[in-house]
Amino acid sequence: DSGVTQTPKHLITATGQRVTLRCSPRSGDLSVYWYQQSLDQGLQFLIHYYNGEERAKGNILERFSAQQFPDLHSELNLSSLELGDSALYFCASSPTRLAGYNEQFFGPGTRLTVL
Amino acid sequence: AQSVTQPDIHITVSEGASLELRCNYSYGATPYLFWYVQSPGQGLQLLLKYFSGDTLVQGIKGFEAEFKRSQSSFNLRKPSVHWSDAAEYFCAVGLITGNQFYFGTGTSLTVIP
């Protein structure tokens, strides 16, 4: 158990809909990272937040957005969903803002299925 | 272009045999190097990491990795594979400059009895 929690575990929705994925980092970790894992794209970095502020953006679509709240939990919002958004979405956390330096602790993931 | 390469998409080994998973990187400076493992249906777990010093690092579950600067490689090894090692293995690099972290495409390991 990494200490990172993600809800829900599974999510099934229809095209065009909007969903919110939630992540609670390990106690004491200030950084939260979001990743998308699909069979054809592999593990793709989406976005990094540190202590409520966006630190880095990866291959995140404009239809997707994220935020980190004062209690350090984070939410990833996916809107106007398409079939191709079906994937496993991981959240990870680390203690500092230095993404390149710290080990990242991964949650169990949320499996999103868009029908 | 900057990249992390895991040239083997899939590897099959017999239980008890030795294992080596390859990882090469292409960056201007020596990055921080990591190996993660993902068991089926699970999140990623850190096996080991290299920041500096001794180029042979020991990790959990009997894994080790060797950093070779001249080859820009960080290969993962295990002398005797167990059936429970069947999983997806990801090499990753971290760059302090630019605050960046990159994963390789992964190597899927199958262990046969």
PDB file of C-alpha atoms in Angstrom:
ATOM      1  CA  ASP A   1       0.000   0.000   0.000  1.00  0.00           C
ATOM      2  CA  SER A   2       1.618   3.232  -1.205  1.00  0.00           C
ATOM      3  CA  GLY A   3      -0.559   5.513   0.917  1.00  0.00           C
ATOM      4  CA  VAL A   4      -2.008   7.178  -2.167  1.00  0.00           C
ATOM      5  CA  THR A   5      -5.738   6.703  -2.602  1.00  0.00           C
ATOM      6  CA  GLN A   6      -7.804   7.142  -5.724  1.00  0.00           C
ATOM      7  CA  THR A   7     -11.546   7.094  -6.197  1.00  0.00           C
ATOM      8  CA  PRO A   8     -13.466   5.667  -7.858  1.00  0.00           C
ATOM      9  CA  LYS A   9     -11.724   2.422  -8.853  1.00  0.00           C
ATOM     10  CA  HIS A  10     -13.892   1.996 -11.915  1.00  0.00           C
ATOM     11  CA  LEU A  11     -15.964   4.448 -13.908  1.00  0.00           C
ATOM     12  CA  ILE A  12     -18.175   3.701 -16.885  1.00  0.00           C
ATOM     13  CA  THR A  13     -19.715   6.580 -18.753  1.00  0.00           C
ATOM     14  CA  ALA A  14     -20.878   7.648 -22.191  1.00  0.00           C
ATOM     15  CA  THR A  15     -19.296   9.784 -24.860  1.00  0.00           C
ATOM     16  CA  GLY A  16     -19.779  13.499 -24.344  1.00  0.00           C
ATOM     17  CA  GLN A  17     -20.027  13.199 -20.579  1.00  0.00           C
ATOM     18  CA  ARG A  18     -17.856  14.731 -17.877  1.00  0.00           C
ATOM     19  CA  VAL A  19     -16.223  12.885 -14.981  1.00  0.00           C
ATOM     20  CA  THR A  20     -14.080  13.768 -11.991  1.00  0.00           C
ATOM     21  CA  LEU A  21     -11.323  11.547 -10.643  1.00  0.00           C
ATOM     22  CA  ARG A  22     -10.073  12.105  -7.137  1.00  0.00           C
ATOM     23  CA  CYS A  23      -6.680  11.530  -5.560  1.00  0.00           C
ATOM     24  CA  SER A  24      -5.415  11.852  -2.006  1.00  0.00           C
ATOM     25  CA  PRO A  25      -1.617  11.918  -1.733  1.00  0.00           C
ATOM     26  CA  ARG A  26       0.495  10.257   0.934  1.00  0.00           C
ATOM     27  CA  SER A  27       0.503  12.077   4.225  1.00  0.00           C
ATOM     28  CA  GLY A  28       3.088  14.862   4.021  1.00  0.00           C
ATOM     29  CA  ASP A  29       3.508  14.785   0.246  1.00  0.00           C
ATOM     30  CA  LEU A  30       2.974  18.133  -1.425  1.00  0.00           C
ATOM     31  CA  SER A  31       3.286  17.079  -5.061  1.00  0.00           C
ATOM     32  CA  VAL A  32       0.621  15.284  -7.044  1.00  0.00           C
ATOM     33  CA  TYR A  33       1.087  13.906 -10.557  1.00  0.00           C
ATOM     34  CA  TRP A  34      -1.505  12.555 -12.957  1.00  0.00           C
ATOM     35  CA  TYR A  35      -0.783   9.934 -15.611  1.00  0.00           C
ATOM     36  CA  GLN A  36      -2.846   8.242 -18.292  1.00  0.00           C
ATOM     37  CA  GLN A  37      -2.066   4.650 -19.224  1.00  0.00           C
ATOM     38  CA  SER A  38      -3.536   3.116 -22.353  1.00  0.00           C
ATOM     39  CA  LEU A  39      -2.538   0.160 -24.487  1.00  0.00           C
ATOM     40  CA  ASP A  40      -1.555   2.243 -27.506  1.00  0.00           C
ATOM     41  CA  GLN A  41      -0.001   5.246 -25.753  1.00  0.00           C
ATOM     42  CA  GLY A  42       1.703   3.666 -22.766  1.00  0.00           C
ATOM     43  CA  LEU A  43       2.171   5.720 -19.598  1.00  0.00           C
ATOM     44  CA  GLN A  44       1.691   9.402 -20.386  1.00  0.00           C
ATOM     45  CA  PHE A  45       2.396  12.212 -17.945  1.00  0.00           C
ATOM     46  CA  LEU A  46      -0.513  14.650 -17.794  1.00  0.00           C
ATOM     47  CA  ILE A  47       0.136  17.269 -15.129  1.00  0.00           C
ATOM     48  CA  HIS A  48       2.020  18.018 -11.898  1.00  0.00           C
ATOM     49  CA  TYR A  49       0.779  20.117  -8.996  1.00  0.00           C
ATOM     50  CA  TYR A  50       2.811  21.247  -6.020  1.00  0.00           C
ATOM     51  CA  ASN A  51       1.128  22.673  -2.937  1.00  0.00           C
ATOM     52  CA  GLY A  52      -1.841  23.881  -4.928  1.00  0.00           C
ATOM     53  CA  GLU A  53       0.032  25.312  -7.880  1.00  0.00           C
ATOM     54  CA  GLU A  54       0.544  23.848 -11.317  1.00  0.00           C
ATOM     55  CA  ARG A  55       4.219  22.957 -11.849  1.00  0.00           C
ATOM     56  CA  ALA A  56       4.351  21.199 -15.183  1.00  0.00           C
ATOM     57  CA  LYS A  57       2.096  20.076 -17.986  1.00  0.00           C
ATOM     58  CA  GLY A  58       2.563  17.070 -20.166  1.00  0.00           C
ATOM     59  CA  ASN A  59       0.337  15.613 -22.841  1.00  0.00           C
ATOM     60  CA  ILE A  60      -2.878  16.860 -21.307  1.00  0.00           C
ATOM     61  CA  LEU A  61      -5.775  17.614 -23.630  1.00  0.00           C
ATOM     62  CA  GLU A  62      -7.621  20.915 -23.397  1.00  0.00           C
ATOM     63  CA  ARG A  63     -10.747  18.935 -22.464  1.00  0.00           C
ATOM     64  CA  PHE A  64      -8.946  17.795 -19.322  1.00  0.00           C
ATOM     65  CA  SER A  65      -8.182  19.943 -16.308  1.00  0.00           C
ATOM     66  CA  ALA A  66      -6.921  19.407 -12.802  1.00  0.00           C
ATOM     67  CA  GLN A  67      -6.563  21.194  -9.529  1.00  0.00           C
ATOM     68  CA  GLN A  68      -5.053  20.638  -6.120  1.00  0.00           C
ATOM     69  CA  PHE A  69      -6.968  21.833  -3.107  1.00  0.00           C
ATOM     70  CA  PRO A  70      -5.704  23.343   0.182  1.00  0.00           C
ATOM     71  CA  ASP A  71      -5.933  19.945   1.867  1.00  0.00           C
ATOM     72  CA  LEU A  72      -3.626  18.694  -0.939  1.00  0.00           C
ATOM     73  CA  HIS A  73      -6.058  16.278  -2.529  1.00  0.00           C
ATOM     74  CA  SER A  74      -6.344  16.614  -6.271  1.00  0.00           C
ATOM     75  CA  GLU A  75      -9.062  16.163  -8.860  1.00  0.00           C
ATOM     76  CA  LEU A  76      -8.729  15.453 -12.544  1.00  0.00           C
ATOM     77  CA  ASN A  77     -11.693  16.591 -14.607  1.00  0.00           C
ATOM     78  CA  LEU A  78     -12.310  14.996 -17.982  1.00  0.00           C
ATOM     79  CA  SER A  79     -14.992  16.534 -20.177  1.00  0.00           C
ATOM     80  CA  SER A  80     -16.563  15.919 -23.588  1.00  0.00           C
ATOM     81  CA  LEU A  81     -15.378  12.363 -23.240  1.00  0.00           C
ATOM     82  CA  GLU A  82     -14.440  10.353 -26.313  1.00  0.00           C
ATOM     83  CA  LEU A  83     -13.975   6.627 -26.787  1.00  0.00           C
ATOM     84  CA  GLY A  84     -10.236   7.172 -26.925  1.00  0.00           C
ATOM     85  CA  ASP A  85     -10.202   8.540 -23.397  1.00  0.00           C
ATOM     86  CA  SER A  86     -10.834   5.052 -22.058  1.00  0.00           C
ATOM     87  CA  ALA A  87      -7.733   4.283 -20.022  1.00  0.00           C
ATOM     88  CA  LEU A  88      -6.278   3.743 -16.593  1.00  0.00           C
ATOM     89  CA  TYR A  89      -5.630   7.039 -14.822  1.00  0.00           C
ATOM     90  CA  PHE A  90      -2.975   7.063 -12.126  1.00  0.00           C
ATOM     91  CA  CYS A  91      -2.221   9.588  -9.492  1.00  0.00           C
ATOM     92  CA  ALA A  92       1.195   9.702  -7.826  1.00  0.00           C
ATOM     93  CA  SER A  93       2.636  11.824  -5.046  1.00  0.00           C
ATOM     94  CA  SER A  94       6.061  12.853  -3.816  1.00  0.00           C
ATOM     95  CA  PRO A  95       7.351  15.004  -0.966  1.00  0.00           C
ATOM     96  CA  THR A  96       8.835  17.991  -2.811  1.00  0.00           C
ATOM     97  CA  ARG A  97       8.338  20.047  -5.943  1.00  0.00           C
ATOM     98  CA  LEU A  98      11.328  18.427  -7.682  1.00  0.00           C
ATOM     99  CA  ALA A  99       9.714  15.944 -10.024  1.00  0.00           C
ATOM    100  CA  GLY A 100      13.020  14.763 -11.383  1.00  0.00           C
ATOM    101  CA  TYR A 101      14.543  13.947  -8.029  1.00  0.00           C
ATOM    102  CA  ASN A 102      11.953  12.187  -5.924  1.00  0.00           C
ATOM    103  CA  GLU A 103      10.519   8.729  -6.011  1.00  0.00           C
ATOM    104  CA  GLN A 104       6.861   8.906  -6.929  1.00  0.00           C
ATOM    105  CA  PHE A 105       4.326   6.851  -4.997  1.00  0.00           C
ATOM    106  CA  PHE A 106       1.486   5.610  -7.150  1.00  0.00           C
ATOM    107  CA  GLY A 107      -2.133   5.031  -6.331  1.00  0.00           C
ATOM    108  CA  PRO A 108      -4.039   1.972  -7.565  1.00  0.00           C
ATOM    109  CA  GLY A 109      -5.573   3.884 -10.457  1.00  0.00           C
ATOM    110  CA  THR A 110      -9.043   4.630 -11.798  1.00  0.00           C
ATOM    111  CA  ARG A 111     -10.150   2.626 -14.797  1.00  0.00           C
ATOM    112  CA  LEU A 112     -12.291   4.784 -17.062  1.00  0.00           C
ATOM    113  CA  THR A 113     -14.432   3.179 -19.738  1.00  0.00           C
ATOM    114  CA  VAL A 114     -16.189   5.433 -22.218  1.00  0.00           C
ATOM    115  CA  LEU A 115     -18.979   3.733 -24.170  1.00  0.00           C
TER     116      LEU A 115
ATOM    117  CA  ALA B   1      15.566  14.066 -29.145  1.00  0.00           C
ATOM    118  CA  GLN B   2      15.380  13.341 -25.463  1.00  0.00           C
ATOM    119  CA  SER B   3      14.072   9.863 -24.756  1.00  0.00           C
ATOM    120  CA  VAL B   4      13.945   6.813 -22.567  1.00  0.00           C
ATOM    121  CA  THR B   5      14.137   3.586 -24.533  1.00  0.00           C
ATOM    122  CA  GLN B   6      13.238   0.108 -23.436  1.00  0.00           C
ATOM    123  CA  PRO B   7      14.009  -1.898 -26.567  1.00  0.00           C
ATOM    124  CA  ASP B   8      12.323  -5.107 -25.436  1.00  0.00           C
ATOM    125  CA  ILE B   9       8.544  -4.895 -25.489  1.00  0.00           C
ATOM    126  CA  HIS B  10       8.099  -8.397 -24.147  1.00  0.00           C
ATOM    127  CA  ILE B  11      10.452 -10.952 -22.582  1.00  0.00           C
ATOM    128  CA  THR B  12       9.783 -14.541 -21.575  1.00  0.00           C
ATOM    129  CA  VAL B  13      12.069 -16.364 -19.157  1.00  0.00           C
ATOM    130  CA  SER B  14      11.923 -19.647 -17.293  1.00  0.00           C
ATOM    131  CA  GLU B  15      11.528 -19.636 -13.550  1.00  0.00           C
ATOM    132  CA  GLY B  16      14.963 -19.750 -11.953  1.00  0.00           C
ATOM    133  CA  ALA B  17      16.705 -18.248 -14.958  1.00  0.00           C
ATOM    134  CA  SER B  18      18.509 -14.930 -14.870  1.00  0.00           C
ATOM    135  CA  LEU B  19      16.933 -11.748 -16.178  1.00  0.00           C
ATOM    136  CA  GLU B  20      18.200  -8.540 -17.710  1.00  0.00           C
ATOM    137  CA  LEU B  21      15.903  -5.740 -18.850  1.00  0.00           C
ATOM    138  CA  ARG B  22      17.449  -2.995 -20.906  1.00  0.00           C
ATOM    139  CA  CYS B  23      17.029   0.736 -20.573  1.00  0.00           C
ATOM    140  CA  ASN B  24      18.802   3.480 -22.487  1.00  0.00           C
ATOM    141  CA  TYR B  25      18.353   7.201 -22.161  1.00  0.00           C
ATOM    142  CA  SER B  26      19.233  10.163 -24.285  1.00  0.00           C
ATOM    143  CA  TYR B  27      19.708  13.361 -22.301  1.00  0.00           C
ATOM    144  CA  GLY B  28      22.423  15.979 -22.104  1.00  0.00           C
ATOM    145  CA  ALA B  29      23.282  15.417 -18.465  1.00  0.00           C
ATOM    146  CA  THR B  30      23.189  12.314 -16.309  1.00  0.00           C
ATOM    147  CA  PRO B  31      19.631  12.045 -15.105  1.00  0.00           C
ATOM    148  CA  TYR B  32      18.302  10.431 -11.994  1.00  0.00           C
ATOM    149  CA  LEU B  33      17.314   6.876 -12.871  1.00  0.00           C
ATOM    150  CA  PHE B  34      14.515   4.670 -11.609  1.00  0.00           C
ATOM    151  CA  TRP B  35      12.981   1.269 -12.214  1.00  0.00           C
ATOM    152  CA  TYR B  36       9.328   0.684 -11.394  1.00  0.00           C
ATOM    153  CA  VAL B  37       7.271  -2.505 -11.521  1.00  0.00           C
ATOM    154  CA  GLN B  38       3.562  -2.768 -12.253  1.00  0.00           C
ATOM    155  CA  SER B  39       1.830  -6.005 -11.355  1.00  0.00           C
ATOM    156  CA  PRO B  40      -1.419  -6.794 -13.168  1.00  0.00           C
ATOM    157  CA  GLY B  41      -4.201  -4.486 -12.048  1.00  0.00           C
ATOM    158  CA  GLN B  42      -1.903  -2.566  -9.720  1.00  0.00           C
ATOM    159  CA  GLY B  43      -0.205   0.792  -9.577  1.00  0.00           C
ATOM    160  CA  LEU B  44       3.520   1.230 -10.060  1.00  0.00           C
ATOM    161  CA  GLN B  45       5.984   0.413  -7.308  1.00  0.00           C
ATOM    162  CA  LEU B  46       9.577   1.602  -7.108  1.00  0.00           C
ATOM    163  CA  LEU B  47      12.165  -1.190  -7.385  1.00  0.00           C
ATOM    164  CA  LEU B  48      15.302   0.911  -7.130  1.00  0.00           C
ATOM    165  CA  LYS B  49      16.832   4.276  -7.982  1.00  0.00           C
ATOM    166  CA  TYR B  50      20.206   5.764  -8.853  1.00  0.00           C
ATOM    167  CA  PHE B  51      21.220   9.307  -8.020  1.00  0.00           C
ATOM    168  CA  SER B  52      25.007   9.178  -7.713  1.00  0.00           C
ATOM    169  CA  GLY B  53      27.867   7.134  -6.262  1.00  0.00           C
ATOM    170  CA  ASP B  54      28.159   3.385  -6.655  1.00  0.00           C
ATOM    171  CA  THR B  55      26.942   2.507 -10.126  1.00  0.00           C
ATOM    172  CA  LEU B  56      25.509  -0.831  -8.994  1.00  0.00           C
ATOM    173  CA  VAL B  57      22.367  -0.300  -6.972  1.00  0.00           C
ATOM    174  CA  GLN B  58      20.362  -2.839  -5.057  1.00  0.00           C
ATOM    175  CA  GLY B  59      16.619  -2.767  -4.888  1.00  0.00           C
ATOM    176  CA  ILE B  60      13.710  -4.649  -3.472  1.00  0.00           C
ATOM    177  CA  LYS B  61      12.698  -8.199  -4.399  1.00  0.00           C
ATOM    178  CA  GLY B  62      16.279  -9.183  -5.242  1.00  0.00           C
ATOM    179  CA  PHE B  63      16.647  -6.784  -8.184  1.00  0.00           C
ATOM    180  CA  GLU B  64      19.724  -4.756  -8.995  1.00  0.00           C
ATOM    181  CA  ALA B  65      20.623  -2.293 -11.726  1.00  0.00           C
ATOM    182  CA  GLU B  66      23.881  -0.985 -13.114  1.00  0.00           C
ATOM    183  CA  PHE B  67      24.408   2.525 -14.401  1.00  0.00           C
ATOM    184  CA  LYS B  68      26.853   2.738 -17.296  1.00  0.00           C
ATOM    185  CA  ARG B  69      27.546   6.329 -18.216  1.00  0.00           C
ATOM    186  CA  SER B  70      29.474   5.444 -21.372  1.00  0.00           C
ATOM    187  CA  GLN B  71      26.517   3.509 -22.719  1.00  0.00           C
ATOM    188  CA  SER B  72      23.784   5.772 -21.309  1.00  0.00           C
ATOM    189  CA  SER B  73      22.215   2.652 -19.885  1.00  0.00           C
ATOM    190  CA  PHE B  74      20.590   1.536 -16.675  1.00  0.00           C
ATOM    191  CA  ASN B  75      19.818  -2.164 -17.069  1.00  0.00           C
ATOM    192  CA  LEU B  76      17.823  -4.098 -14.507  1.00  0.00           C
ATOM    193  CA  ARG B  77      18.951  -7.572 -13.465  1.00  0.00           C
ATOM    194  CA  LYS B  78      17.877 -10.446 -11.299  1.00  0.00           C
ATOM    195  CA  PRO B  79      19.933 -13.634 -10.918  1.00  0.00           C
ATOM    196  CA  SER B  80      16.981 -15.995 -10.456  1.00  0.00           C
ATOM    197  CA  VAL B  81      13.471 -15.091 -11.543  1.00  0.00           C
ATOM    198  CA  HIS B  82      10.401 -16.175  -9.587  1.00  0.00           C
ATOM    199  CA  TRP B  83       6.945 -16.695 -11.031  1.00  0.00           C
ATOM    200  CA  SER B  84       5.728 -13.713  -8.999  1.00  0.00           C
ATOM    201  CA  ASP B  85       8.087 -11.436 -10.957  1.00  0.00           C
ATOM    202  CA  ALA B  86       5.760 -11.586 -13.959  1.00  0.00           C
ATOM    203  CA  ALA B  87       4.762  -7.947 -14.441  1.00  0.00           C
ATOM    204  CA  GLU B  88       5.368  -4.815 -16.487  1.00  0.00           C
ATOM    205  CA  TYR B  89       8.672  -3.047 -15.815  1.00  0.00           C
ATOM    206  CA  PHE B  90       9.230   0.634 -16.467  1.00  0.00           C
ATOM    207  CA  CYS B  91      12.467   2.516 -16.590  1.00  0.00           C
ATOM    208  CA  ALA B  92      12.192   6.222 -15.762  1.00  0.00           C
ATOM    209  CA  VAL B  93      14.467   9.235 -15.756  1.00  0.00           C
ATOM    210  CA  GLY B  94      14.205  12.435 -13.768  1.00  0.00           C
ATOM    211  CA  LEU B  95      15.710  15.758 -14.748  1.00  0.00           C
ATOM    212  CA  ILE B  96      16.160  18.470 -12.178  1.00  0.00           C
ATOM    213  CA  THR B  97      16.460  21.043 -14.937  1.00  0.00           C
ATOM    214  CA  GLY B  98      12.961  21.600 -16.223  1.00  0.00           C
ATOM    215  CA  ASN B  99      11.459  19.579 -13.402  1.00  0.00           C
ATOM    216  CA  GLN B 100      10.790  16.681 -15.737  1.00  0.00           C
ATOM    217  CA  PHE B 101      10.154  12.998 -15.272  1.00  0.00           C
ATOM    218  CA  TYR B 102       9.853  10.521 -18.120  1.00  0.00           C
ATOM    219  CA  PHE B 103       8.832   6.881 -18.292  1.00  0.00           C
ATOM    220  CA  GLY B 104       9.945   4.375 -20.880  1.00  0.00           C
ATOM    221  CA  THR B 105       7.374   2.363 -22.792  1.00  0.00           C
ATOM    222  CA  GLY B 106       7.754  -0.638 -20.515  1.00  0.00           C
ATOM    223  CA  THR B 107       8.820  -4.275 -20.848  1.00  0.00           C
ATOM    224  CA  SER B 108       6.326  -7.008 -20.152  1.00  0.00           C
ATOM    225  CA  LEU B 109       7.846 -10.027 -18.406  1.00  0.00           C
ATOM    226  CA  THR B 110       6.349 -13.497 -18.624  1.00  0.00           C
ATOM    227  CA  VAL B 111       7.740 -16.258 -16.415  1.00  0.00           C
ATOM    228  CA  ILE B 112       7.182 -19.846 -17.465  1.00  0.00           C
ATOM    229  CA  PRO B 113       7.448 -22.809 -15.098  1.00  0.00           C
TER     230      PRO B 113
END
